[in-house]
mmCIF file of C-alpha atoms in Angstrom:
data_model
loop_
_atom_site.group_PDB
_atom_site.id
_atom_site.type_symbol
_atom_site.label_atom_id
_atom_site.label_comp_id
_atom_site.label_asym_id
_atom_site.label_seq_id
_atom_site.Cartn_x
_atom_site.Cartn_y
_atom_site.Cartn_z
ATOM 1 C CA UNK G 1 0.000 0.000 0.000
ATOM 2 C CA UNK G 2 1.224 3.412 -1.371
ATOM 3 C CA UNK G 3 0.980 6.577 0.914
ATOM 4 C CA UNK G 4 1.492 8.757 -2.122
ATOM 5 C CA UNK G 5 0.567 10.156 -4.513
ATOM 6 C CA UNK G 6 2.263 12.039 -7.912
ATOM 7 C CA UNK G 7 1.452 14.914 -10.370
ATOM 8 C CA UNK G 8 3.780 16.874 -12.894
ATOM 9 C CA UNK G 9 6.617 15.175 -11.134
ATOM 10 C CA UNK G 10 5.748 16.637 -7.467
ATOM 11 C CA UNK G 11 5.024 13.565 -5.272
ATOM 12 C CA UNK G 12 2.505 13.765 -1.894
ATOM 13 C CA UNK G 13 2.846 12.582 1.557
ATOM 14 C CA UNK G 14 -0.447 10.985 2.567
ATOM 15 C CA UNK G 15 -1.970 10.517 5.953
ATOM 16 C CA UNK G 16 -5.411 10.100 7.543
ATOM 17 C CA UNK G 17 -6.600 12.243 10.378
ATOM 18 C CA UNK G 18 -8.943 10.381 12.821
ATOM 19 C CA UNK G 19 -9.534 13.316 13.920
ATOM 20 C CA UNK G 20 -10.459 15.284 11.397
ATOM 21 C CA UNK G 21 -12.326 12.078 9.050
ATOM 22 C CA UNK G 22 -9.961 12.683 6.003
ATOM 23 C CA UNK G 23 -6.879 12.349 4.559
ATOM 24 C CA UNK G 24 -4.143 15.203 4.844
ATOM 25 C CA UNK G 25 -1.380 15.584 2.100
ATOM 26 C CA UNK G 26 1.128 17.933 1.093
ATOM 27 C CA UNK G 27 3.820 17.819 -1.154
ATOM 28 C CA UNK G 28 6.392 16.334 -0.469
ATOM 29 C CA UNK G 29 10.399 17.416 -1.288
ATOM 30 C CA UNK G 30 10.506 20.833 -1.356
ATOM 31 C CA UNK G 31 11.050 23.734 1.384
ATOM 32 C CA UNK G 32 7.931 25.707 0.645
ATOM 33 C CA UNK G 33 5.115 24.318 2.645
ATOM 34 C CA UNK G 34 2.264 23.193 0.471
ATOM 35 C CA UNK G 35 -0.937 20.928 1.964
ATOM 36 C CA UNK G 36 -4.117 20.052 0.699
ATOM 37 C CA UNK G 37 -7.062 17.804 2.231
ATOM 38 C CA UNK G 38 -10.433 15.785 0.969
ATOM 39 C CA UNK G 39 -12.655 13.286 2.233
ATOM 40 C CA UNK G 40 -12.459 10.621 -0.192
ATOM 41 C CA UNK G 41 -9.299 9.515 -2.429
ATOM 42 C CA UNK G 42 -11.595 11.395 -5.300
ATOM 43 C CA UNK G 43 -11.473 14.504 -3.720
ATOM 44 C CA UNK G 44 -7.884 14.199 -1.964
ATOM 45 C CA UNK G 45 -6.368 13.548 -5.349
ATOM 46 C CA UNK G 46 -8.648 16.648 -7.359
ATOM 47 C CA UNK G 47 -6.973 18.224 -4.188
ATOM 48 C CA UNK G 48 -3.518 17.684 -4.761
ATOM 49 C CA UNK G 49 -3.897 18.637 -8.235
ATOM 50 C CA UNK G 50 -5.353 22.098 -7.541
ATOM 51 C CA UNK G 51 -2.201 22.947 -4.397
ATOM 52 C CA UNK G 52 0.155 21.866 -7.297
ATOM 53 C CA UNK G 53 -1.442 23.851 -10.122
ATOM 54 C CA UNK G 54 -1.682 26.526 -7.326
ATOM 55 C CA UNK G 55 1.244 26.507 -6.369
ATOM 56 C CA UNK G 56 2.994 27.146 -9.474
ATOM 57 C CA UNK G 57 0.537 29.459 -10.062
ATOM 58 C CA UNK G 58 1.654 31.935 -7.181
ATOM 59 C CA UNK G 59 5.532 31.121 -8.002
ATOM 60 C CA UNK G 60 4.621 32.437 -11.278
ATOM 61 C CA UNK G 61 2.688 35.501 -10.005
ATOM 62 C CA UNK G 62 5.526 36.616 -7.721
ATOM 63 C CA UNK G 63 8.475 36.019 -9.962
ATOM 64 C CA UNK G 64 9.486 33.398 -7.892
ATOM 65 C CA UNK G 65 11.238 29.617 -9.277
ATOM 66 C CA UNK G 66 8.899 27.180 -7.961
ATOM 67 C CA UNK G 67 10.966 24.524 -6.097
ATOM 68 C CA UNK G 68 11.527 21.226 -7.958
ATOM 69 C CA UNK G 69 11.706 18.321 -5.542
ATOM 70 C CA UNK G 70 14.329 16.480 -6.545
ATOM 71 C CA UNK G 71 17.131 17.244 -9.394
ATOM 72 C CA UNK G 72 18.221 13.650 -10.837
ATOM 73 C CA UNK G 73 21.479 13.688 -9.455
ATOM 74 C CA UNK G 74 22.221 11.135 -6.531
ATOM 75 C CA UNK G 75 25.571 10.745 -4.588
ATOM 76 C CA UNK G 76 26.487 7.940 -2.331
ATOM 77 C CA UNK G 77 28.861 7.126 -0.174
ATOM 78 C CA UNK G 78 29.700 3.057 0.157
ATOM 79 C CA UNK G 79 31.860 0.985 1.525
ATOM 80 C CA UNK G 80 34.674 -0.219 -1.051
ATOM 81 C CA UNK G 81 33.835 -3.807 -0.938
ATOM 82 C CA UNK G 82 30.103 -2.548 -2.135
ATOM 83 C CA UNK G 83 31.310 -0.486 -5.224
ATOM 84 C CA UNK G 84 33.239 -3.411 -6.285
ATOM 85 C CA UNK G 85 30.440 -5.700 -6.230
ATOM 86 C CA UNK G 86 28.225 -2.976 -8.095
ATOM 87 C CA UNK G 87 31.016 -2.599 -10.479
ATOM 88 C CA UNK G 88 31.211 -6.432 -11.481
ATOM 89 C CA UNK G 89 27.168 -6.355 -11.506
ATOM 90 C CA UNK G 90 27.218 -3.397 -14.086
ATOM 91 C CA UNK G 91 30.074 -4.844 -16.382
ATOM 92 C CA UNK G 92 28.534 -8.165 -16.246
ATOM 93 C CA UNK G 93 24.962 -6.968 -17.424
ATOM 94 C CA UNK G 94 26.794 -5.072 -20.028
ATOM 95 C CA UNK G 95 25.987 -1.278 -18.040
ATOM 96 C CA UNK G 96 27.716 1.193 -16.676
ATOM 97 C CA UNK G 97 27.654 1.870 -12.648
ATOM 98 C CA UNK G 98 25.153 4.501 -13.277
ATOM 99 C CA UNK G 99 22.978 1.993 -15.574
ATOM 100 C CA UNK G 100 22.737 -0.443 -13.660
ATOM 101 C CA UNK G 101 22.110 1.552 -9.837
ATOM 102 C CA UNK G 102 19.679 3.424 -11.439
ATOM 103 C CA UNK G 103 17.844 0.251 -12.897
ATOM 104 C CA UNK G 104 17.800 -1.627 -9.213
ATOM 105 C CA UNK G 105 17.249 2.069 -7.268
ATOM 106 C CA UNK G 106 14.070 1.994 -9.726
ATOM 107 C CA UNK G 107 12.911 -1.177 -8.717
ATOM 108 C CA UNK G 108 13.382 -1.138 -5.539
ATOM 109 C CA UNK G 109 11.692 2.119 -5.414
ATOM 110 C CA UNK G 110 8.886 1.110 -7.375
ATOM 111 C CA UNK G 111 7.227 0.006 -4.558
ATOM 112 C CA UNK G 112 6.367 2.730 -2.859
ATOM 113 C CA UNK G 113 4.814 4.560 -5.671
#
């Protein structure tokens, strides 16, 4: 089960509020604090939508870059025993190191979205 959601490449936080009977999001990534609610998953998502749309609306507006959540590039730091074992696992399946991390970062990921 996913607790997110994604639209125009921002992705949501989801959570339900007892309290409140609905689900709370906001966006997930960025510094600028963005949030959005709805009842039902219907509404939630037509919710997230509009705070995104919204949102880059008011960046607009005020001359302002809206934030992007996450630029593509990803540095790690492993132990040297690791990078040889990804290095054998790339040249083996005929990749680069940056092939074939990005390949089992994807599936690995693609789990929670």
């Amino acid at each position: 089960m996913s607790n997110s959601m994604v639209y125009q490449g921002y992705a949501a936080r989801i959570e339900f509020s007892s309290e409140d009977e609905c689900f709370i999001g906001h966006i997930a990534g960025i510094k600028d604090v963005v949030g959005f609610h709805g009842e039902t998953v219907s509404e939630l998502k037509t919710a997230f939508e509009e705070a995104v749309n919204d949102y880059l609306k008011a960046c607009k507006k005020i001359g302002k870059t809206p934030q992007k959540p996450y630029s593509g590039k990803l540095m790690l730091r492993i132990r040297p025993e690791i990078h040889a074992a990804v290095a054998t696992a790339a040249e083996l399946s005929g990749q680069s190191i940056n092939q074939w991390a990005a390949e089992a970062l994807n599936r690995e990921a693609s789990l929670f979205t």
